[in-house]
Amino acid sequence: MENVKVRCNICKILKDGFSIKHYNLKICQDCYPYFFTKRVDSTIDKFKMFDRQSDLLIAISGGKDSLSVTKALKELDYNLRALHINLNITDFSKKSQEIVQKFCLAEKIPLKIINLNDEINATLKELSRIAKKPVCAVCGMLRRYFMNREANESIIVTGHTLNDEVSFILKNLLFWNDELLLRIYPILEKREGLNKKAKPLCFITEEETIAYCKVLNIEYYDQTCPYKPEVYEIFKRTVENFNNKLPGSILGFYKGFLKRSMTLKSHLSNLSNIKPCQLCGYPTNSSICSICRIKEKLLQYKNG
Ligand code: AMP
Ligand code: ZN
């Protein structure tokens, strides 16, 4: 979204602003935060994600998306606290944590930081070797585990955007990963020990979160995690390309997917075989969850 002179569709004045092609709208910089938060709020209403009485736990990474959703929910007067998970990925984690701490302090948002070191005595790389899974997969498992553990009765909110959702759908279509495809939705209801999860930015593109941070002077960390695999970048770029060359296409695609997934969802409930882990209670489809299995293997490994 380029910064251009626009006749704003909201205040009707000619000013610096943005041309949002997929909505065919021109919004000035002064009206943009209002426009952005209003769309976040209408997504929350549409999917009945939560209300002003709900306790929200926002997972903040330090990137533009999770900072944007946190700022928007704060402006909209929702009741929130934040969680940041530091996975000790070299400088990447150090800088991300600094940005999150600075932001939460300035916005007066209570923040809890979890450090992998204090939880499991191993690096992500060691855990990946022990679990025989890519670093990125282990990282995702750990993040979900800590988020659920810290949430108590709160609803977990993440900064997943329209780009993330569409990338994930395309990837799981390409590899026909039916079970993951069926799980994609703006809200995931509470079930078997997993908290309710909501993605209020599911209709908002990354260009729009960049613009929101820029207009509000929100400092964010603009680096991709060094462990993200190449395949992630391929889908990310494909989705950006679709949106640039065919404005509105990814939004239409996502809305179409949600309509169809309603019928497929009932199928998922028949597939599910989830029960609590015998060691920690976290939901799993075997007797011991993947995190406790990694911890056991780590013990064996360290004891020779
Ligand atoms: P990603 O999987 O990196 O695209 O992140 C998706 C969402 O997960 C972000 O928008 C955040 O809400 C959350 N998230 C990612 N990394 C972290 C982290 N280190 N700590 C807390 N939340 C995170
Ligand atoms: Zn305006």
mmCIF file of C-alpha atoms and ligand atoms in Angstrom:
data_model
loop_
_atom_site.group_PDB
_atom_site.id
_atom_site.type_symbol
_atom_site.label_atom_id
_atom_site.label_comp_id
_atom_site.label_asym_id
_atom_site.label_seq_id
_atom_site.Cartn_x
_atom_site.Cartn_y
_atom_site.Cartn_z
ATOM 1 C CA MET A 1 0.000 0.000 0.000
ATOM 2 C CA GLU A 2 1.760 3.115 -1.175
ATOM 3 C CA ASN A 3 1.661 6.351 0.689
ATOM 4 C CA VAL A 4 -0.260 8.682 -1.664
ATOM 5 C CA LYS A 5 -2.342 11.865 -1.652
ATOM 6 C CA VAL A 6 -5.964 10.777 -1.388
ATOM 7 C CA ARG A 7 -9.396 12.292 -1.093
ATOM 8 C CA CYS A 8 -10.336 10.356 2.051
ATOM 9 C CA ASN A 9 -13.562 8.334 1.857
ATOM 10 C CA ILE A 10 -14.198 9.056 5.543
ATOM 11 C CA CYS A 11 -13.361 12.765 6.135
ATOM 12 C CA LYS A 12 -13.531 13.790 2.422
ATOM 13 C CA ILE A 13 -10.369 15.922 2.758
ATOM 14 C CA LEU A 14 -7.391 15.712 0.345
ATOM 15 C CA LYS A 15 -4.452 14.455 2.460
ATOM 16 C CA ASP A 16 -1.610 11.929 2.717
ATOM 17 C CA GLY A 17 -3.036 8.466 3.030
ATOM 18 C CA PHE A 18 -3.464 5.045 1.457
ATOM 19 C CA SER A 19 -5.262 3.589 -1.495
ATOM 20 C CA ILE A 20 -6.623 0.224 -0.341
ATOM 21 C CA LYS A 21 -7.171 -1.526 -3.641
ATOM 22 C CA HIS A 22 -8.925 -4.662 -2.407
ATOM 23 C CA TYR A 23 -11.652 -2.510 -0.860
ATOM 24 C CA ASN A 24 -11.486 0.168 -3.530
ATOM 25 C CA LEU A 25 -11.163 2.742 -0.749
ATOM 26 C CA LYS A 26 -8.942 5.739 -0.108
ATOM 27 C CA ILE A 27 -8.283 6.533 3.539
ATOM 28 C CA CYS A 28 -6.166 9.380 4.922
ATOM 29 C CA GLN A 29 -3.530 8.814 7.613
ATOM 30 C CA ASP A 30 -5.638 10.509 10.290
ATOM 31 C CA CYS A 31 -8.693 8.344 9.658
ATOM 32 C CA TYR A 32 -6.716 5.151 9.081
ATOM 33 C CA PRO A 33 -6.439 4.000 12.766
ATOM 34 C CA TYR A 34 -10.218 4.401 13.168
ATOM 35 C CA PHE A 35 -10.808 2.511 9.910
ATOM 36 C CA PHE A 36 -8.450 -0.297 11.027
ATOM 37 C CA THR A 37 -9.856 -0.758 14.549
ATOM 38 C CA LYS A 38 -13.424 -0.654 13.235
ATOM 39 C CA ARG A 39 -12.691 -3.561 10.904
ATOM 40 C CA VAL A 40 -11.024 -5.512 13.707
ATOM 41 C CA ASP A 41 -14.105 -4.942 15.878
ATOM 42 C CA SER A 42 -16.511 -6.005 13.160
ATOM 43 C CA THR A 43 -14.544 -9.261 12.678
ATOM 44 C CA ILE A 44 -14.753 -9.889 16.439
ATOM 45 C CA ASP A 45 -18.550 -9.360 16.289
ATOM 46 C CA LYS A 46 -19.050 -11.396 13.134
ATOM 47 C CA PHE A 47 -17.479 -14.520 14.610
ATOM 48 C CA LYS A 48 -18.607 -13.789 18.211
ATOM 49 C CA MET A 49 -14.950 -14.053 19.244
ATOM 50 C CA PHE A 50 -15.327 -12.339 22.644
ATOM 51 C CA ASP A 51 -16.781 -9.257 24.342
ATOM 52 C CA ARG A 52 -15.647 -6.496 26.721
ATOM 53 C CA GLN A 53 -16.110 -8.837 29.723
ATOM 54 C CA SER A 54 -13.840 -11.576 28.327
ATOM 55 C CA ASP A 55 -10.308 -12.079 29.657
ATOM 56 C CA LEU A 56 -7.902 -12.072 26.728
ATOM 57 C CA LEU A 57 -4.359 -13.367 26.577
ATOM 58 C CA ILE A 58 -2.590 -11.901 23.553
ATOM 59 C CA ALA A 59 0.432 -13.771 22.235
ATOM 60 C CA ILE A 60 2.897 -11.081 21.158
ATOM 61 C CA SER A 61 5.932 -11.957 19.066
ATOM 62 C CA GLY A 62 7.253 -8.406 18.519
ATOM 63 C CA GLY A 63 6.295 -8.395 14.837
ATOM 64 C CA LYS A 64 3.921 -5.911 13.171
ATOM 65 C CA ASP A 65 0.858 -8.186 13.280
ATOM 66 C CA SER A 66 0.732 -9.117 16.947
ATOM 67 C CA LEU A 67 1.611 -5.535 17.971
ATOM 68 C CA SER A 68 -1.161 -4.204 15.706
ATOM 69 C CA VAL A 69 -3.827 -6.511 17.098
ATOM 70 C CA THR A 70 -2.766 -5.660 20.663
ATOM 71 C CA LYS A 71 -2.883 -1.915 20.013
ATOM 72 C CA ALA A 72 -6.263 -2.168 18.260
ATOM 73 C CA LEU A 73 -7.812 -4.232 21.087
ATOM 74 C CA LYS A 74 -6.442 -1.792 23.661
ATOM 75 C CA GLU A 75 -7.967 1.142 21.755
ATOM 76 C CA LEU A 76 -11.250 -0.760 21.588
ATOM 77 C CA ASP A 77 -11.213 -1.173 25.399
ATOM 78 C CA TYR A 78 -10.921 -4.926 25.590
ATOM 79 C CA ASN A 79 -9.598 -6.542 28.735
ATOM 80 C CA LEU A 80 -6.155 -7.868 27.912
ATOM 81 C CA ARG A 81 -2.826 -9.160 29.131
ATOM 82 C CA ALA A 82 0.113 -10.239 27.015
ATOM 83 C CA LEU A 83 2.377 -13.258 26.746
ATOM 84 C CA HIS A 84 5.751 -13.380 25.022
ATOM 85 C CA ILE A 85 7.660 -16.618 24.580
ATOM 86 C CA ASN A 86 11.426 -16.318 24.251
ATOM 87 C CA LEU A 87 12.786 -19.411 22.523
ATOM 88 C CA ASN A 88 16.428 -18.307 22.715
ATOM 89 C CA ILE A 89 16.954 -18.046 18.996
ATOM 90 C CA THR A 90 20.160 -15.976 19.008
ATOM 91 C CA ASP A 91 19.759 -12.234 18.508
ATOM 92 C CA PHE A 92 16.322 -12.737 16.979
ATOM 93 C CA SER A 93 14.748 -13.632 20.347
ATOM 94 C CA LYS A 94 16.684 -10.998 22.279
ATOM 95 C CA LYS A 95 15.563 -8.152 19.996
ATOM 96 C CA SER A 96 11.972 -9.435 19.797
ATOM 97 C CA GLN A 97 11.706 -9.513 23.591
ATOM 98 C CA GLU A 98 13.112 -5.983 23.938
ATOM 99 C CA ILE A 99 10.515 -4.618 21.519
ATOM 100 C CA VAL A 100 7.637 -6.419 23.236
ATOM 101 C CA GLN A 101 8.747 -5.156 26.661
ATOM 102 C CA LYS A 102 9.059 -1.571 25.448
ATOM 103 C CA PHE A 103 5.645 -1.677 23.772
ATOM 104 C CA CYS A 104 3.812 -3.210 26.760
ATOM 105 C CA LEU A 105 5.429 -0.750 29.159
ATOM 106 C CA ALA A 106 4.385 2.228 27.010
ATOM 107 C CA GLU A 107 0.847 0.865 26.557
ATOM 108 C CA LYS A 108 0.541 -0.227 30.232
ATOM 109 C CA ILE A 109 -0.322 -3.794 29.265
ATOM 110 C CA PRO A 110 0.586 -6.521 31.807
ATOM 111 C CA LEU A 111 3.160 -8.815 30.218
ATOM 112 C CA LYS A 112 4.391 -12.293 31.106
ATOM 113 C CA ILE A 113 7.596 -13.561 29.512
ATOM 114 C CA ILE A 114 8.362 -17.254 29.283
ATOM 115 C CA ASN A 115 11.929 -18.263 28.550
ATOM 116 C CA LEU A 116 12.568 -21.710 27.111
ATOM 117 C CA ASN A 117 15.719 -21.982 29.270
ATOM 118 C CA ASP A 118 13.689 -21.789 32.483
ATOM 119 C CA GLU A 119 11.258 -24.439 31.251
ATOM 120 C CA ILE A 120 13.333 -27.100 29.522
ATOM 121 C CA ASN A 121 17.071 -27.396 29.889
ATOM 122 C CA ALA A 122 17.868 -27.603 26.163
ATOM 123 C CA THR A 123 18.056 -25.425 23.076
ATOM 124 C CA LEU A 124 15.505 -25.579 20.259
ATOM 125 C CA LYS A 125 18.120 -27.234 18.066
ATOM 126 C CA GLU A 126 18.755 -29.988 20.629
ATOM 127 C CA LEU A 127 15.020 -30.529 21.050
ATOM 128 C CA SER A 128 14.604 -30.723 17.297
ATOM 129 C CA ARG A 129 17.299 -33.402 17.060
ATOM 130 C CA ILE A 130 15.786 -35.403 19.911
ATOM 131 C CA ALA A 131 12.232 -35.147 18.576
ATOM 132 C CA LYS A 132 13.431 -35.776 14.995
ATOM 133 C CA LYS A 133 11.310 -32.848 13.818
ATOM 134 C CA PRO A 134 12.262 -29.561 12.120
ATOM 135 C CA VAL A 135 13.139 -26.710 14.507
ATOM 136 C CA CYS A 136 10.168 -24.702 13.254
ATOM 137 C CA ALA A 137 7.745 -27.541 14.054
ATOM 138 C CA VAL A 138 9.111 -27.978 17.588
ATOM 139 C CA CYS A 139 8.970 -24.212 18.110
ATOM 140 C CA GLY A 140 5.299 -24.151 17.047
ATOM 141 C CA MET A 141 4.475 -27.051 19.387
ATOM 142 C CA LEU A 142 6.172 -25.340 22.323
ATOM 143 C CA ARG A 143 4.457 -22.018 21.640
ATOM 144 C CA ARG A 144 1.008 -23.645 21.541
ATOM 145 C CA TYR A 145 1.813 -25.569 24.729
ATOM 146 C CA PHE A 146 2.916 -22.482 26.692
ATOM 147 C CA MET A 147 0.035 -20.373 25.397
ATOM 148 C CA ASN A 148 -2.514 -22.926 26.594
ATOM 149 C CA ARG A 149 -0.774 -23.400 29.914
ATOM 150 C CA GLU A 150 -0.672 -19.656 30.619
ATOM 151 C CA ALA A 151 -4.188 -18.914 29.431
ATOM 152 C CA ASN A 152 -6.132 -20.393 32.413
ATOM 153 C CA GLU A 153 -9.672 -19.286 31.585
ATOM 154 C CA SER A 154 -8.604 -16.592 29.101
ATOM 155 C CA ILE A 155 -9.235 -16.590 25.381
ATOM 156 C CA ILE A 156 -5.984 -16.761 23.419
ATOM 157 C CA VAL A 157 -5.613 -14.054 20.768
ATOM 158 C CA THR A 158 -2.964 -14.193 18.040
ATOM 159 C CA GLY A 159 -1.911 -11.798 15.297
ATOM 160 C CA HIS A 160 -2.550 -14.198 12.392
ATOM 161 C CA THR A 161 -3.457 -12.135 9.327
ATOM 162 C CA LEU A 162 -5.327 -12.839 6.106
ATOM 163 C CA ASN A 163 -1.917 -13.519 4.500
ATOM 164 C CA ASP A 164 -1.090 -16.133 7.170
ATOM 165 C CA GLU A 165 -4.459 -17.823 6.815
ATOM 166 C CA VAL A 166 -4.356 -17.972 3.016
ATOM 167 C CA SER A 167 -0.697 -19.154 2.985
ATOM 168 C CA PHE A 168 -1.626 -21.923 5.382
ATOM 169 C CA ILE A 169 -4.646 -22.981 3.315
ATOM 170 C CA LEU A 170 -2.629 -23.052 0.069
ATOM 171 C CA LYS A 171 0.165 -25.042 1.689
ATOM 172 C CA ASN A 172 -2.232 -27.608 3.119
ATOM 173 C CA LEU A 173 -4.076 -27.846 -0.187
ATOM 174 C CA LEU A 174 -0.854 -28.418 -2.085
ATOM 175 C CA PHE A 175 0.140 -31.248 0.250
ATOM 176 C CA TRP A 176 -3.467 -32.415 0.864
ATOM 177 C CA ASN A 177 -3.194 -32.168 4.598
ATOM 178 C CA ASP A 178 -6.926 -32.641 5.224
ATOM 179 C CA GLU A 179 -6.811 -32.587 8.994
ATOM 180 C CA LEU A 180 -4.994 -29.254 9.156
ATOM 181 C CA LEU A 181 -7.231 -27.785 6.454
ATOM 182 C CA LEU A 182 -10.295 -28.587 8.505
ATOM 183 C CA ARG A 183 -8.877 -26.779 11.513
ATOM 184 C CA ILE A 184 -8.484 -23.394 9.796
ATOM 185 C CA TYR A 185 -11.068 -20.908 11.087
ATOM 186 C CA PRO A 186 -11.042 -17.409 12.686
ATOM 187 C CA ILE A 187 -12.002 -18.979 16.026
ATOM 188 C CA LEU A 188 -11.230 -22.352 17.505
ATOM 189 C CA GLU A 189 -13.670 -23.214 20.265
ATOM 190 C CA LYS A 190 -12.441 -24.437 23.659
ATOM 191 C CA ARG A 191 -12.120 -28.227 23.610
ATOM 192 C CA GLU A 192 -10.479 -31.002 25.611
ATOM 193 C CA GLY A 193 -8.119 -28.822 27.608
ATOM 194 C CA LEU A 194 -7.341 -26.376 24.790
ATOM 195 C CA ASN A 195 -8.463 -22.800 25.306
ATOM 196 C CA LYS A 196 -10.620 -20.871 22.885
ATOM 197 C CA LYS A 197 -8.462 -19.118 20.286
ATOM 198 C CA ALA A 198 -9.281 -16.090 18.152
ATOM 199 C CA LYS A 199 -7.650 -14.374 15.181
ATOM 200 C CA PRO A 200 -9.180 -10.876 14.910
ATOM 201 C CA LEU A 201 -6.874 -9.923 11.983
ATOM 202 C CA CYS A 202 -8.048 -12.771 9.758
ATOM 203 C CA PHE A 203 -9.567 -10.317 7.227
ATOM 204 C CA ILE A 204 -6.643 -7.852 7.376
ATOM 205 C CA THR A 205 -3.602 -8.014 5.105
ATOM 206 C CA GLU A 206 0.000 -7.520 6.222
ATOM 207 C CA GLU A 207 0.206 -4.351 4.143
ATOM 208 C CA GLU A 208 -2.514 -2.958 6.373
ATOM 209 C CA THR A 209 -0.745 -3.853 9.631
ATOM 210 C CA ILE A 210 2.454 -2.241 8.297
ATOM 211 C CA ALA A 211 0.462 0.929 7.554
ATOM 212 C CA TYR A 212 -1.159 0.847 11.017
ATOM 213 C CA CYS A 213 2.230 0.586 12.744
ATOM 214 C CA LYS A 214 3.635 3.326 10.546
ATOM 215 C CA VAL A 215 0.804 5.784 11.196
ATOM 216 C CA LEU A 216 0.902 5.144 14.969
ATOM 217 C CA ASN A 217 4.706 5.014 15.171
ATOM 218 C CA ILE A 218 4.694 1.509 16.590
ATOM 219 C CA GLU A 219 8.200 0.067 16.568
ATOM 220 C CA TYR A 220 8.205 -3.576 15.516
ATOM 221 C CA TYR A 221 10.801 -6.234 14.763
ATOM 222 C CA ASP A 222 11.015 -6.721 11.040
ATOM 223 C CA GLN A 223 13.088 -9.922 10.775
ATOM 224 C CA THR A 224 11.952 -13.397 9.841
ATOM 225 C CA CYS A 225 12.983 -16.131 12.246
ATOM 226 C CA PRO A 226 16.204 -17.761 10.927
ATOM 227 C CA TYR A 227 14.601 -21.199 11.314
ATOM 228 C CA LYS A 228 11.597 -20.486 9.050
ATOM 229 C CA PRO A 229 11.851 -22.945 6.153
ATOM 230 C CA GLU A 230 12.035 -21.906 2.494
ATOM 231 C CA VAL A 231 8.538 -23.266 1.868
ATOM 232 C CA TYR A 232 7.137 -20.606 4.224
ATOM 233 C CA GLU A 233 8.665 -17.806 2.109
ATOM 234 C CA ILE A 234 7.341 -19.336 -1.121
ATOM 235 C CA PHE A 235 3.726 -19.264 0.073
ATOM 236 C CA LYS A 236 4.122 -15.862 1.715
ATOM 237 C CA ARG A 237 5.386 -14.348 -1.555
ATOM 238 C CA THR A 238 2.731 -16.125 -3.627
ATOM 239 C CA VAL A 239 -0.042 -14.693 -1.482
ATOM 240 C CA GLU A 240 1.463 -11.170 -1.648
ATOM 241 C CA ASN A 241 1.673 -11.522 -5.410
ATOM 242 C CA PHE A 242 -1.965 -12.575 -5.699
ATOM 243 C CA ASN A 243 -3.035 -9.607 -3.629
ATOM 244 C CA ASN A 244 -0.924 -7.114 -5.623
ATOM 245 C CA LYS A 245 -1.800 -8.402 -9.072
ATOM 246 C CA LEU A 246 -5.398 -9.382 -8.337
ATOM 247 C CA PRO A 247 -6.583 -7.045 -5.549
ATOM 248 C CA GLY A 248 -9.321 -8.654 -3.479
ATOM 249 C CA SER A 249 -8.515 -12.179 -4.626
ATOM 250 C CA ILE A 250 -7.116 -13.485 -1.354
ATOM 251 C CA LEU A 251 -9.951 -11.980 0.689
ATOM 252 C CA GLY A 252 -12.511 -13.568 -1.649
ATOM 253 C CA PHE A 253 -10.662 -16.866 -1.555
ATOM 254 C CA TYR A 254 -10.566 -16.891 2.250
ATOM 255 C CA LYS A 255 -14.266 -16.027 2.570
ATOM 256 C CA GLY A 256 -15.092 -18.775 0.070
ATOM 257 C CA PHE A 257 -12.965 -21.230 2.016
ATOM 258 C CA LEU A 258 -14.739 -20.392 5.300
ATOM 259 C CA LYS A 259 -18.143 -21.013 3.723
ATOM 260 C CA ARG A 260 -17.077 -24.432 2.457
ATOM 261 C CA SER A 261 -15.256 -25.395 5.631
ATOM 262 C CA MET A 262 -18.494 -25.141 7.649
ATOM 263 C CA THR A 263 -19.702 -28.329 5.966
ATOM 264 C CA LEU A 264 -16.345 -30.047 6.366
ATOM 265 C CA LYS A 265 -16.052 -29.159 10.057
ATOM 266 C CA SER A 266 -18.677 -31.650 11.233
ATOM 267 C CA HIS A 267 -16.489 -34.293 9.638
ATOM 268 C CA LEU A 268 -13.553 -33.258 11.859
ATOM 269 C CA SER A 269 -15.454 -33.890 15.094
ATOM 270 C CA ASN A 270 -15.842 -37.524 13.997
ATOM 271 C CA LEU A 271 -12.109 -37.841 13.371
ATOM 272 C CA SER A 272 -11.000 -36.498 16.732
ATOM 273 C CA ASN A 273 -9.549 -38.913 19.293
ATOM 274 C CA ILE A 274 -8.152 -36.404 21.775
ATOM 275 C CA LYS A 275 -7.600 -37.122 25.490
ATOM 276 C CA PRO A 276 -5.524 -35.540 28.292
ATOM 277 C CA CYS A 277 -1.801 -36.413 28.552
ATOM 278 C CA GLN A 278 -1.215 -38.828 31.467
ATOM 279 C CA LEU A 279 1.706 -36.709 32.685
ATOM 280 C CA CYS A 280 0.663 -33.072 32.273
ATOM 281 C CA GLY A 281 -2.989 -33.060 31.153
ATOM 282 C CA TYR A 282 -2.341 -31.340 27.797
ATOM 283 C CA PRO A 283 -4.597 -32.725 25.042
ATOM 284 C CA THR A 284 -3.040 -35.411 22.866
ATOM 285 C CA ASN A 285 -4.100 -38.275 20.627
ATOM 286 C CA SER A 286 -1.729 -40.712 22.350
ATOM 287 C CA SER A 287 -1.274 -41.434 26.074
ATOM 288 C CA ILE A 288 1.595 -38.924 26.545
ATOM 289 C CA CYS A 289 1.712 -35.553 24.750
ATOM 290 C CA SER A 290 4.462 -34.559 22.324
ATOM 291 C CA ILE A 291 6.076 -32.087 24.758
ATOM 292 C CA CYS A 292 6.310 -34.648 27.589
ATOM 293 C CA ARG A 293 7.687 -37.194 25.090
ATOM 294 C CA ILE A 294 10.427 -34.719 24.101
ATOM 295 C CA LYS A 295 11.174 -34.072 27.795
ATOM 296 C CA GLU A 296 11.492 -37.834 28.450
ATOM 297 C CA LYS A 297 13.785 -38.310 25.459
ATOM 298 C CA LEU A 298 15.862 -35.346 26.613
ATOM 299 C CA LEU A 299 16.324 -36.973 30.054
ATOM 300 C CA GLN A 300 17.398 -40.255 28.479
ATOM 301 C CA TYR A 301 19.744 -38.374 26.189
ATOM 302 C CA LYS A 302 21.317 -36.347 29.017
ATOM 303 C CA ASN A 303 21.671 -39.447 31.231
ATOM 304 C CA GLY A 304 23.450 -41.198 28.370
HETATM 305 P P1 AMP B 1 3.946 -16.886 13.314
HETATM 306 O O1 AMP B 1 3.668 -18.352 13.508
HETATM 307 O O2 AMP B 1 5.349 -16.508 13.609
HETATM 308 O O3 AMP B 1 3.402 -16.335 12.039
HETATM 309 O O4 AMP B 1 3.100 -16.168 14.459
HETATM 310 C C1 AMP B 1 1.714 -16.192 14.496
HETATM 311 C C2 AMP B 1 1.212 -15.562 15.783
HETATM 312 O O5 AMP B 1 1.671 -16.330 16.901
HETATM 313 C C3 AMP B 1 1.727 -14.161 16.041
HETATM 314 O O6 AMP B 1 0.925 -13.190 15.415
HETATM 315 C C4 AMP B 1 1.657 -14.064 17.542
HETATM 316 O O7 AMP B 1 0.341 -13.773 17.985
HETATM 317 C C5 AMP B 1 1.993 -15.479 17.993
HETATM 318 N N1 AMP B 1 3.449 -15.615 18.286
HETATM 319 C C6 AMP B 1 4.450 -15.940 17.425
HETATM 320 N N2 AMP B 1 5.641 -15.993 18.037
HETATM 321 C C7 AMP B 1 5.414 -15.705 19.351
HETATM 322 C C8 AMP B 1 6.237 -15.592 20.509
HETATM 323 N N3 AMP B 1 7.554 -15.811 20.467
HETATM 324 N N4 AMP B 1 5.658 -15.257 21.691
HETATM 325 C C9 AMP B 1 4.329 -15.045 21.757
HETATM 326 N N5 AMP B 1 3.508 -15.140 20.692
HETATM 327 C C10 AMP B 1 4.011 -15.463 19.509
HETATM 328 ZN ZN ZN B 2 -9.768 11.107 6.458
#
